[in-house]
Coordinates of C-alpha atoms in Angstrom, one line a residue:
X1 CA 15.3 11.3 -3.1
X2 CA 16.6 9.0 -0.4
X3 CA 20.3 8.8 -0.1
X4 CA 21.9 5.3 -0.4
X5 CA 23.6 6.2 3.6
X6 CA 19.9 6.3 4.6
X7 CA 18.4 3.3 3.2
X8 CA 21.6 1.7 4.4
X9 CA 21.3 3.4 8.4
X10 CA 17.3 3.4 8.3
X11 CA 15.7 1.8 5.2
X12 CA 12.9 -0.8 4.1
X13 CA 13.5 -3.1 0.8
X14 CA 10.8 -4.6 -0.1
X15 CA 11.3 -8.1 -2.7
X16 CA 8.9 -9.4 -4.8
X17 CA 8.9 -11.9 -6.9
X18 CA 6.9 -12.5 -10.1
X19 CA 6.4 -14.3 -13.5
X20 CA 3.0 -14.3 -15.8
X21 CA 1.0 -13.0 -12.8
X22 CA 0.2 -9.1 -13.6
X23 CA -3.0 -9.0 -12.0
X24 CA -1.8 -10.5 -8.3
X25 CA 1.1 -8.0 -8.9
X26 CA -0.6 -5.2 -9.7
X27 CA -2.7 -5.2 -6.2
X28 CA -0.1 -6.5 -4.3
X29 CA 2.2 -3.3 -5.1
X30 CA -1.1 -1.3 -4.9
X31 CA -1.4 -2.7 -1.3
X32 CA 2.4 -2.1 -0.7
X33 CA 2.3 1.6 -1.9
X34 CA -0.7 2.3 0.2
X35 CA 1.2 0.8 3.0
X36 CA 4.3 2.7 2.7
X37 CA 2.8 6.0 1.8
X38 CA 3.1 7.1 5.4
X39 CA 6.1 5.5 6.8
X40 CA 8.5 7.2 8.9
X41 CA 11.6 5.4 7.2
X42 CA 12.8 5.5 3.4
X43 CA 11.7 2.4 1.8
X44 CA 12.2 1.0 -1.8
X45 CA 10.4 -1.5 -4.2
X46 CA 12.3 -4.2 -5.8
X47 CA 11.0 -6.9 -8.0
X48 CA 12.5 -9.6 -9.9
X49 CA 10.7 -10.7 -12.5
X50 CA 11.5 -14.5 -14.3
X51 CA 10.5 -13.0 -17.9
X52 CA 6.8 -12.5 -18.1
X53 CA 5.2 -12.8 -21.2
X54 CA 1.8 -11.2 -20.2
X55 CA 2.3 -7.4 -20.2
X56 CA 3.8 -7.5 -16.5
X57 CA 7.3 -5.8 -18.1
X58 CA 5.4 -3.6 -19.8
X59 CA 3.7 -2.3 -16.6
X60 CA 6.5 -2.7 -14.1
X61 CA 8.5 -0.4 -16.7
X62 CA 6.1 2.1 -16.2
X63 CA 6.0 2.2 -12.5
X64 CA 9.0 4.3 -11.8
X65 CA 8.9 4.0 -8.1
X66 CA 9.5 0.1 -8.6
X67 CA 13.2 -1.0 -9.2
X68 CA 13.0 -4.4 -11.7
X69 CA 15.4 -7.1 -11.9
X70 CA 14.5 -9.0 -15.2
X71 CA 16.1 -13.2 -14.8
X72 CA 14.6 -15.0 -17.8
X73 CA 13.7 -18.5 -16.6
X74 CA 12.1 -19.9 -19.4
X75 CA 12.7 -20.2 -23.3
X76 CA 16.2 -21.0 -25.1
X77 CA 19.0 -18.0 -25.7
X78 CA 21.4 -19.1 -28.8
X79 CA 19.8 -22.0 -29.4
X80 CA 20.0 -23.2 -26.0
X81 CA 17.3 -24.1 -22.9
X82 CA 17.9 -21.7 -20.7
X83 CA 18.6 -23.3 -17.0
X84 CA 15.5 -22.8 -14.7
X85 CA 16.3 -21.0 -11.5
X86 CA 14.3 -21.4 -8.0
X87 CA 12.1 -19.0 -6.4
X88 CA 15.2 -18.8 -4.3
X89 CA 17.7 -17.9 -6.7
X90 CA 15.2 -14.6 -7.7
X91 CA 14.7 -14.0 -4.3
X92 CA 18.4 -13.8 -3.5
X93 CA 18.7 -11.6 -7.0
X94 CA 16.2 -9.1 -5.2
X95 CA 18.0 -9.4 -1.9
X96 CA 21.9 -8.6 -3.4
X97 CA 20.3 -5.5 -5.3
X98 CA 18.4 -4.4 -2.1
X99 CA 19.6 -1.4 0.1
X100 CA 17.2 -1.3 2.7
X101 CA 18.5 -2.0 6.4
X102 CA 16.1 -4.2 6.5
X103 CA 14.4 -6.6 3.8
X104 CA 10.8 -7.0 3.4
X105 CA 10.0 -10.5 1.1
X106 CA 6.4 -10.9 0.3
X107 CA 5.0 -12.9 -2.3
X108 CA 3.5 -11.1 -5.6
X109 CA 0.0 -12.5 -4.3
X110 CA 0.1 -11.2 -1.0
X111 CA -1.9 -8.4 0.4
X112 CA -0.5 -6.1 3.0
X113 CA -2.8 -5.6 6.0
X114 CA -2.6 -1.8 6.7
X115 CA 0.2 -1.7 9.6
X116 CA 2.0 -4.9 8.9
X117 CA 4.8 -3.5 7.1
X118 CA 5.0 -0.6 9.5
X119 CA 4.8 -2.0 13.1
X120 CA 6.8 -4.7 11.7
X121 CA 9.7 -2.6 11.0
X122 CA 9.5 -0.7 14.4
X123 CA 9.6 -4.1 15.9
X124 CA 12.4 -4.8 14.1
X125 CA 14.0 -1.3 15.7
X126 CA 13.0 -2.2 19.2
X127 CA 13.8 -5.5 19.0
X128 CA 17.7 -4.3 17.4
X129 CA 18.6 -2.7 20.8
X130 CA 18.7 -6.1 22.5
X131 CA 21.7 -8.4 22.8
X132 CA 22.1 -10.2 20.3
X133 CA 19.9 -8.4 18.0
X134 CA 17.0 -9.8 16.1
X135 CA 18.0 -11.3 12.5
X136 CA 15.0 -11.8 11.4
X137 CA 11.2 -11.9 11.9
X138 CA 8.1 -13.5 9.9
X139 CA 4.5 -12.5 9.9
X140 CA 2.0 -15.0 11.7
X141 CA -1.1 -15.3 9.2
X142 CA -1.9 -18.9 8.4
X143 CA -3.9 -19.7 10.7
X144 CA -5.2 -16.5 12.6
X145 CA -9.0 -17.3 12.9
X146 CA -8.3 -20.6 14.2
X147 CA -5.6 -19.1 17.1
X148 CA -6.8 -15.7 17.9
X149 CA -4.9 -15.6 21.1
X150 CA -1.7 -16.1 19.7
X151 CA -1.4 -11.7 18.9

């Protein structure tokens, strides 16, 4: 198990965000795992789920590699509407539970391109020893086929 000093030093969080979409979650942690399954870092799941009502808790309780925030975002709570929160507000949920030195957010319908994550990070690392460091960096994918020079 990975100490909380070494996600903190060393570490990859990776923040998902989900609600009624098992199936593009399913592959997309699929892809994730696969990814990960080799790094050189410690790395972590996290996903924040709105309240699914299509089996997704069921499975993410099951995956016990996966950390789960649950934020219900839909539905009444004492006979009240309960207030709808952004993709944002989840997103930020995931990031405050996160210990990773860095944060990884993907979308529950993304697929990871074996390496992405990876040489990503070790960008990230090179890229850290510069002054001022990098704070952030995004993946390019929108419109590879059309700009193929760009990489």
């Amino acid at each position: 198990m990975t100490s909380q000093r070494e996600m903190n030093t060393s570490g990859l969080s990776v923040v998902l965000g989900t609600y009624n979409r098992k199936p593009f979650l399913r592959l997309a942690v699929e892809s994730i795992r696969h990814e990960l399954a080799s790094a050189p870092f410690p790395h972590e799941i996290i996903v924040v789920d709105g309240g699914s009502t299509d089996g997704t808790l069921r499975w993410l309780a099951k995956q016990k590699d996966i950390i789960t925030l649950i934020q219900h975002k839909r539905g009444t709570w004492q006979g009240k509407e309960i207030e709808r929160r952004s993709w944002g507000y989840f997103m930020n949920l995931g990031f405050r539970a996160a210990q990773g030195k860095y944060i990884c957010m993907l979308s529950d319908d993304c697929l990871v391109i074996p390496g992405a994550i990876v040489n990503g990070y070790q960008t990230l690392e090179k890229e850290s020893l510069h002054d001022p460091p990098v704070g952030v960096a995004c993946f390019y994918f929108r419109d590879w086929p059309e700009y193929p020079d760009f990489f």
